[in-house]
Short mmCIF file of C-alpha atoms in Angstrom, two decimals:
data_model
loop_
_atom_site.label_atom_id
_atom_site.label_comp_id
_atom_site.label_asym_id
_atom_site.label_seq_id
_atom_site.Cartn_x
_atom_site.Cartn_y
_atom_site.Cartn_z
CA UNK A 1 77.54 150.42 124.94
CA UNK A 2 78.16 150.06 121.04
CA UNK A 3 75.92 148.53 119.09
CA UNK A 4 78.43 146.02 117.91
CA UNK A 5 78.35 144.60 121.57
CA UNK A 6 75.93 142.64 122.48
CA UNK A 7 73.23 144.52 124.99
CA UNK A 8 71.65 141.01 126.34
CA UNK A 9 75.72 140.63 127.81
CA UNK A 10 76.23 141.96 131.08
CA UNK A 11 79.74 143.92 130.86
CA UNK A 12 81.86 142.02 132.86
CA UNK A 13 81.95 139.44 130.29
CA UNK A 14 84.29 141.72 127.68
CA UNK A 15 87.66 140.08 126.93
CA UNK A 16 90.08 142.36 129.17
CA UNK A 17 92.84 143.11 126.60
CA UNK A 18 95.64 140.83 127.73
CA UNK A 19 92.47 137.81 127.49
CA UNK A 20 92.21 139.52 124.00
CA UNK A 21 95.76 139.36 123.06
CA UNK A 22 96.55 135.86 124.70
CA UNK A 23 93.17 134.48 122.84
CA UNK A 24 94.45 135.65 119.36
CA UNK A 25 97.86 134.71 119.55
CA UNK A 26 96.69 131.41 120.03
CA UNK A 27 94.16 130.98 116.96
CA UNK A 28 97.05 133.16 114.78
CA UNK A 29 99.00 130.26 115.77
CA UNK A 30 96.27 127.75 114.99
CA UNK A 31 95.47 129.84 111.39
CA UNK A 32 99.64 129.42 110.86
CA UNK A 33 99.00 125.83 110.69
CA UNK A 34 96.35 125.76 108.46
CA UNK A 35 97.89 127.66 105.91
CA UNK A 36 100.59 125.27 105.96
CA UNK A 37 97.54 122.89 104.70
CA UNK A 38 96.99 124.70 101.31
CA UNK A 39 93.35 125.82 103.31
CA UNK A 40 92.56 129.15 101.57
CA UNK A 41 92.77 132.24 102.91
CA UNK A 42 89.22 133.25 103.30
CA UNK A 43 88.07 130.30 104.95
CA UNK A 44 90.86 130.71 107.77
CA UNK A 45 89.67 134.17 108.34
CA UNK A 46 86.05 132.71 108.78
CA UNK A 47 86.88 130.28 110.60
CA UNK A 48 89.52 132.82 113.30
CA UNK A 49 86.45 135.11 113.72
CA UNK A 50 84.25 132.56 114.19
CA UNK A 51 87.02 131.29 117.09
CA UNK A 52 86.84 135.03 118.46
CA UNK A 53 83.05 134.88 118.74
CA UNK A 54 82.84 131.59 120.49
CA UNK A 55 85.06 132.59 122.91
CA UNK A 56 83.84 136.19 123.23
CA UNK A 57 80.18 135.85 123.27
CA UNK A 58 79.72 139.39 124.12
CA UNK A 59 81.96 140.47 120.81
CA UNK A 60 79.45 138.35 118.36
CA UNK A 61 78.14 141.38 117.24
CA UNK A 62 81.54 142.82 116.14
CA UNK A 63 82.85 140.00 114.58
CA UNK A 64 79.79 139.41 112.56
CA UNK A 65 80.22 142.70 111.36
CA UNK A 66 83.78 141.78 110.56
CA UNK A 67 82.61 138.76 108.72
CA UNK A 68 80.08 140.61 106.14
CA UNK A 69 83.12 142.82 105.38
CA UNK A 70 85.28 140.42 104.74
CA UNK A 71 82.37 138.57 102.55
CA UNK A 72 81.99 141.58 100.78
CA UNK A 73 86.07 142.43 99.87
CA UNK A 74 87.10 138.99 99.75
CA UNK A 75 84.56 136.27 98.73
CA UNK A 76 85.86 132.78 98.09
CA UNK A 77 85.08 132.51 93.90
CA UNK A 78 83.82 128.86 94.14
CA UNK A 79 82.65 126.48 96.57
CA UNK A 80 84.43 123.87 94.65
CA UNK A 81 83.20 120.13 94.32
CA UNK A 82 84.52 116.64 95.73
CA UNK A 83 85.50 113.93 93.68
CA UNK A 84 82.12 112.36 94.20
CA UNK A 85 80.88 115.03 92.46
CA UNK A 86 83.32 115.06 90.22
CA UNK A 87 82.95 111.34 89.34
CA UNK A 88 79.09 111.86 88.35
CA UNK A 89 79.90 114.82 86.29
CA UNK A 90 82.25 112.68 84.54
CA UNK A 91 80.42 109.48 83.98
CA UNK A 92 77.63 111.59 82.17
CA UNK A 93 80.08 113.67 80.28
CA UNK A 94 82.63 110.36 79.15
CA UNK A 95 79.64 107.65 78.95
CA UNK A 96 81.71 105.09 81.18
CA UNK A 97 81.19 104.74 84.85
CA UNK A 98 83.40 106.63 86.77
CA UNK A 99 84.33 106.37 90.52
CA UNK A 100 85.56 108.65 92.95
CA UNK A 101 88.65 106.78 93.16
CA UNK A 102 89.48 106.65 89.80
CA UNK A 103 89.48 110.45 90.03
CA UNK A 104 91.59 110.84 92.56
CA UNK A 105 94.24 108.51 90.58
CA UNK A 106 94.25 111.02 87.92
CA UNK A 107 94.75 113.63 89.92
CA UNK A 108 97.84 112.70 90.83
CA UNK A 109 98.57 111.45 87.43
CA UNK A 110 98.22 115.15 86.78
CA UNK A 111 100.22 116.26 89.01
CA UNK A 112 97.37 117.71 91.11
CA UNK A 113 97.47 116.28 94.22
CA UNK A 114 99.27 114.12 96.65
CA UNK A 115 98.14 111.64 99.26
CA UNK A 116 99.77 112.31 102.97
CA UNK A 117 98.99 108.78 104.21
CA UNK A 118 99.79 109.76 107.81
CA UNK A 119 97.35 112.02 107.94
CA UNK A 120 94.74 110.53 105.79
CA UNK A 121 94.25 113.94 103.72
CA UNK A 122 94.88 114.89 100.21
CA UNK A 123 96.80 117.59 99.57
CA UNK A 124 97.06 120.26 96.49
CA UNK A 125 100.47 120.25 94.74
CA UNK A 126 101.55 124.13 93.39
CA UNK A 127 100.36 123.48 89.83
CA UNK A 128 97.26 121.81 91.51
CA UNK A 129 96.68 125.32 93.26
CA UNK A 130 95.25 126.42 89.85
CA UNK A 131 92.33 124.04 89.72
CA UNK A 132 91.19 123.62 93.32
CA UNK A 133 91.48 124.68 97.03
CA UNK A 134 91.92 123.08 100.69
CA UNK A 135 89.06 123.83 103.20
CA UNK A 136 88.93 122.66 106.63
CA UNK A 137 86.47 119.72 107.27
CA UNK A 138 85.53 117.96 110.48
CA UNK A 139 83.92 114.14 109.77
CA UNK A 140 80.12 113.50 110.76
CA UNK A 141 82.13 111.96 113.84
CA UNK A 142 84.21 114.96 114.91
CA UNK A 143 87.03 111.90 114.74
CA UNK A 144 88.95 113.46 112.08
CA UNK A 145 89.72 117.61 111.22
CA UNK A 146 91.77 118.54 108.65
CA UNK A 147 91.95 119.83 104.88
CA UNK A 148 89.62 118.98 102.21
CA UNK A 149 90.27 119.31 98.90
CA UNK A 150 87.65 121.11 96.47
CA UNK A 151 88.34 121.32 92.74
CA UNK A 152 86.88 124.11 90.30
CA UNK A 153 84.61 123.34 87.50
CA UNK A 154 88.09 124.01 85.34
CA UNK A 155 89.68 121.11 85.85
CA UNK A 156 86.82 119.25 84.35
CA UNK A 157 88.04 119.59 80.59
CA UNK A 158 91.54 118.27 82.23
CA UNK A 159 89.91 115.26 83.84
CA UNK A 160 87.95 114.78 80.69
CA UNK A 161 90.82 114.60 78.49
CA UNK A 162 93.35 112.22 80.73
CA UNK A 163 90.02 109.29 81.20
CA UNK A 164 89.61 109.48 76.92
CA UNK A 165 93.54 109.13 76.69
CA UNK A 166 93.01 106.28 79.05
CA UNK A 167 90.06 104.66 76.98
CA UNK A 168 92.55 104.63 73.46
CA UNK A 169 95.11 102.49 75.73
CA UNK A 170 92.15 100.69 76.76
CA UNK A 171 91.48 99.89 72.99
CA UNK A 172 94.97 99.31 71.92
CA UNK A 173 95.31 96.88 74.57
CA UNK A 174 92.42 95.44 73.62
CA UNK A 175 93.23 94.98 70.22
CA UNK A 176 96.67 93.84 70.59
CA UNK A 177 95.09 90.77 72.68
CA UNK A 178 92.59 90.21 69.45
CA UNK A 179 95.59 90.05 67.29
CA UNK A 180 95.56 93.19 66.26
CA UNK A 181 99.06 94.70 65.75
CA UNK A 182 99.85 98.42 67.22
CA UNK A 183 100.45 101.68 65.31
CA UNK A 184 103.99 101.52 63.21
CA UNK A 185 106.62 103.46 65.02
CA UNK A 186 106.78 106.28 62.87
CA UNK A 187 103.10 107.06 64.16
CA UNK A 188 103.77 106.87 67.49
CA UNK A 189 103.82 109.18 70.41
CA UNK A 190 105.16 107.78 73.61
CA UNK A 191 107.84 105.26 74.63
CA UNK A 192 106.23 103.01 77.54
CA UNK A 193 109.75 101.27 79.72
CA UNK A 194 108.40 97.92 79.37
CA UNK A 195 106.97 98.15 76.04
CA UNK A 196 111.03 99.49 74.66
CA UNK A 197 112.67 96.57 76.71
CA UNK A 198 110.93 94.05 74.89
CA UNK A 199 111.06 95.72 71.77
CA UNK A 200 114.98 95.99 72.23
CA UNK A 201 114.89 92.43 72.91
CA UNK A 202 115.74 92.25 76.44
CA UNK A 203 114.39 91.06 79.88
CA UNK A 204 113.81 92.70 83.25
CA UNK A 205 112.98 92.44 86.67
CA UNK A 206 111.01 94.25 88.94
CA UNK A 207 113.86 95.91 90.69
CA UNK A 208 116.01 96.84 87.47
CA UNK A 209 112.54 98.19 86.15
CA UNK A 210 112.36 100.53 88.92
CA UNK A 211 115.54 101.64 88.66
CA UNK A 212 115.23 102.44 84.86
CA UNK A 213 111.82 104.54 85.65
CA UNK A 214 113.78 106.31 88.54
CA UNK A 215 116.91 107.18 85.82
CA UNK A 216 114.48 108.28 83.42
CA UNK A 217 112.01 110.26 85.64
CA UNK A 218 115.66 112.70 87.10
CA UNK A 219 117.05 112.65 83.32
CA UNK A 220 113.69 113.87 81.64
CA UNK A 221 113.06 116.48 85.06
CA UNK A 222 116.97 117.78 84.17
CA UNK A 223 115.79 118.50 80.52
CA UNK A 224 112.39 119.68 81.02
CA UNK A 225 112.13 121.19 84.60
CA UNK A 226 109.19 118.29 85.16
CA UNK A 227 108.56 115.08 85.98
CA UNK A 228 107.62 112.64 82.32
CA UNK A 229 103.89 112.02 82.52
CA UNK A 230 101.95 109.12 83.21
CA UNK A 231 99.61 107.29 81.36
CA UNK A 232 97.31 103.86 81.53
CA UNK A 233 99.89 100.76 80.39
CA UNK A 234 98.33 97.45 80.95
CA UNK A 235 95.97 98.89 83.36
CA UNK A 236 98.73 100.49 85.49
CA UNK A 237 99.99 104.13 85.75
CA UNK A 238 103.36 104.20 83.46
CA UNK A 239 105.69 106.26 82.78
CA UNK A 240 105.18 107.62 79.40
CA UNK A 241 108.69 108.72 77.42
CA UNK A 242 107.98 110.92 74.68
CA UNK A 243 108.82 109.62 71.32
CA UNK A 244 111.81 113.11 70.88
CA UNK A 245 113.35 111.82 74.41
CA UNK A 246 113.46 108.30 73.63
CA UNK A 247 117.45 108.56 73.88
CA UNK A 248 116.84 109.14 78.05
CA UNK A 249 114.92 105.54 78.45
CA UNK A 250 117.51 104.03 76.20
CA UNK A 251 120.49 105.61 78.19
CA UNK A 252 118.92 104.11 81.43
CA UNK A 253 117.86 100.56 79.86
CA UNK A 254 121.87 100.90 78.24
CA UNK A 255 122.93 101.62 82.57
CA UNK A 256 120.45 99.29 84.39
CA UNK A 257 119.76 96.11 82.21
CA UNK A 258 123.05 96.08 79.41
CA UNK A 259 126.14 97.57 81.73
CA UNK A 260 124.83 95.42 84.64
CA UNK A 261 124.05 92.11 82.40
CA UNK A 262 126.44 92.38 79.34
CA UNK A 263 123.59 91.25 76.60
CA UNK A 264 123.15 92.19 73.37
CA UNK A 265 119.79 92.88 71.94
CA UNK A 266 118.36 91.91 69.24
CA UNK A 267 118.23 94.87 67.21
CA UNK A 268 122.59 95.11 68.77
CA UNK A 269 123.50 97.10 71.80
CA UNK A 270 121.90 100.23 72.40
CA UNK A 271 123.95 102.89 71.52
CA UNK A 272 124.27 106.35 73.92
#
């Protein structure tokens, strides 16, 4: 017998080859589904010949020998860190404390990552696919399997550089409570929906708000190819309009709130 089969397995325990072929279509059509998870290639590969040996005792030898291959041709670059880890890294590197949930929030106000509720997993987004990975993960339990999501240390200057964004709105909010009046418009960067409302001299409701961000986000995603970004407006998420597409919030304030209501602003009726 080969030396990749186990000797201490008597021979009538080798797969027959239509056990063989039955037993891999099935975990090929396990590994299908969790590619569709984002899970990296590598790891399914582990994890299928780590299937095969379960089931095949007497093969352990031959997949192991499969495995240290497949180590050595294809290794998986990082092992990637969780948001906990993430979170300390961050609280050191920012001084401010920094939870695990506040990194997943700006995550997906990068564009990173997505939450599939039903599931109860995150999941990486295509330009997310740069800065992390999904591996499969079983909890302590073994109530939940599914994808986990590991980031690389190179999303780290990313992560750094949305919470200090967030800690200037932090301070202009802060100031404009104190008395403290903003930046003139010729400095400024970004057009926040509620902030150009009021500054047009108009009111809004919830729903008409949500309209307006909805016009704006498919107007500024037909210019640009993207989604606007988002960044911290009295402690919420917002939509921020760059200052040089200003005229796509207007248009939709001009649709939702002027068209519907007929009012005038202050500064006279918006103009696109």
């Amino acid at each position: 017998m080969s030396n990749l089969v186990n000797n201490s397995t008597n021979d009538s325990l080798l797969p027959t080859p239509d056990n063989l072929a039955a037993t891999m279509q099935t975990i090929d059509t396990l590994a299908g589904w969790l590619e569709n998870t984002g899970i990296a290639s590598g790891a399914i590969a582990q994890w299928k010949y780590n299937c095969l040996a379960t089931t095949f005792p007497a093969l352990s030898n031959l997949v192991e020998s499969a495995k240290t291959l497949l180590g050595s041709t294809m290794p998986i670059p990082e092992t990637g860190m969780g948001v906990t880890e993430l979170a300390n890294l961050l609280t050191e590197s920012c001084e401010r404390k920094i939870k695990p949930a506040d990194v997943n929030q700006a995550l997906v106000a990068l564009g990173f990552q997505v939450r599939q509720e039903a599931l109860r997993v995150w999941e990486l987004t295509e330009s997310g696919s740069e800065f992390g990975m999904a591996l499969l993960a079983t909890s302590k339990t073994n109530t939940w399997s599914g994808a986990q999501v590991k980031w690389f240390k190179s999303v780290i200057p990313l992560l750094e550089e949305h919470f200090q964004s967030q800690s200037d709105s932090n301070e202009q909010v802060a100031e404009s409570r104190n008395g403290k009046s903003h930046a003139p418009d010729s400095e400024r960067q970004y057009w926040f929906m509620e902030e150009r409302v009021k500054h047009l001299g108009l009111k809004s409701n919830a729903d008409q708000r949500l309209h307006i961000d909805m016009y704006v986000a498919d107007s500024y995603k037909e210019r640009h190819g993207k989604p606007p970004g988002k960044q911290l407006f009295k402690n919420t998420q917002s939509t921020a309009v760059p200052v040089a597409d200003v005229d796509l919030l207007d248009e939709a304030i001009n649709k939702v709130i002027v068209k519907t209501n007929g009012h005038l602003t202050k500064k006279g009726l918006i103009s696109v």
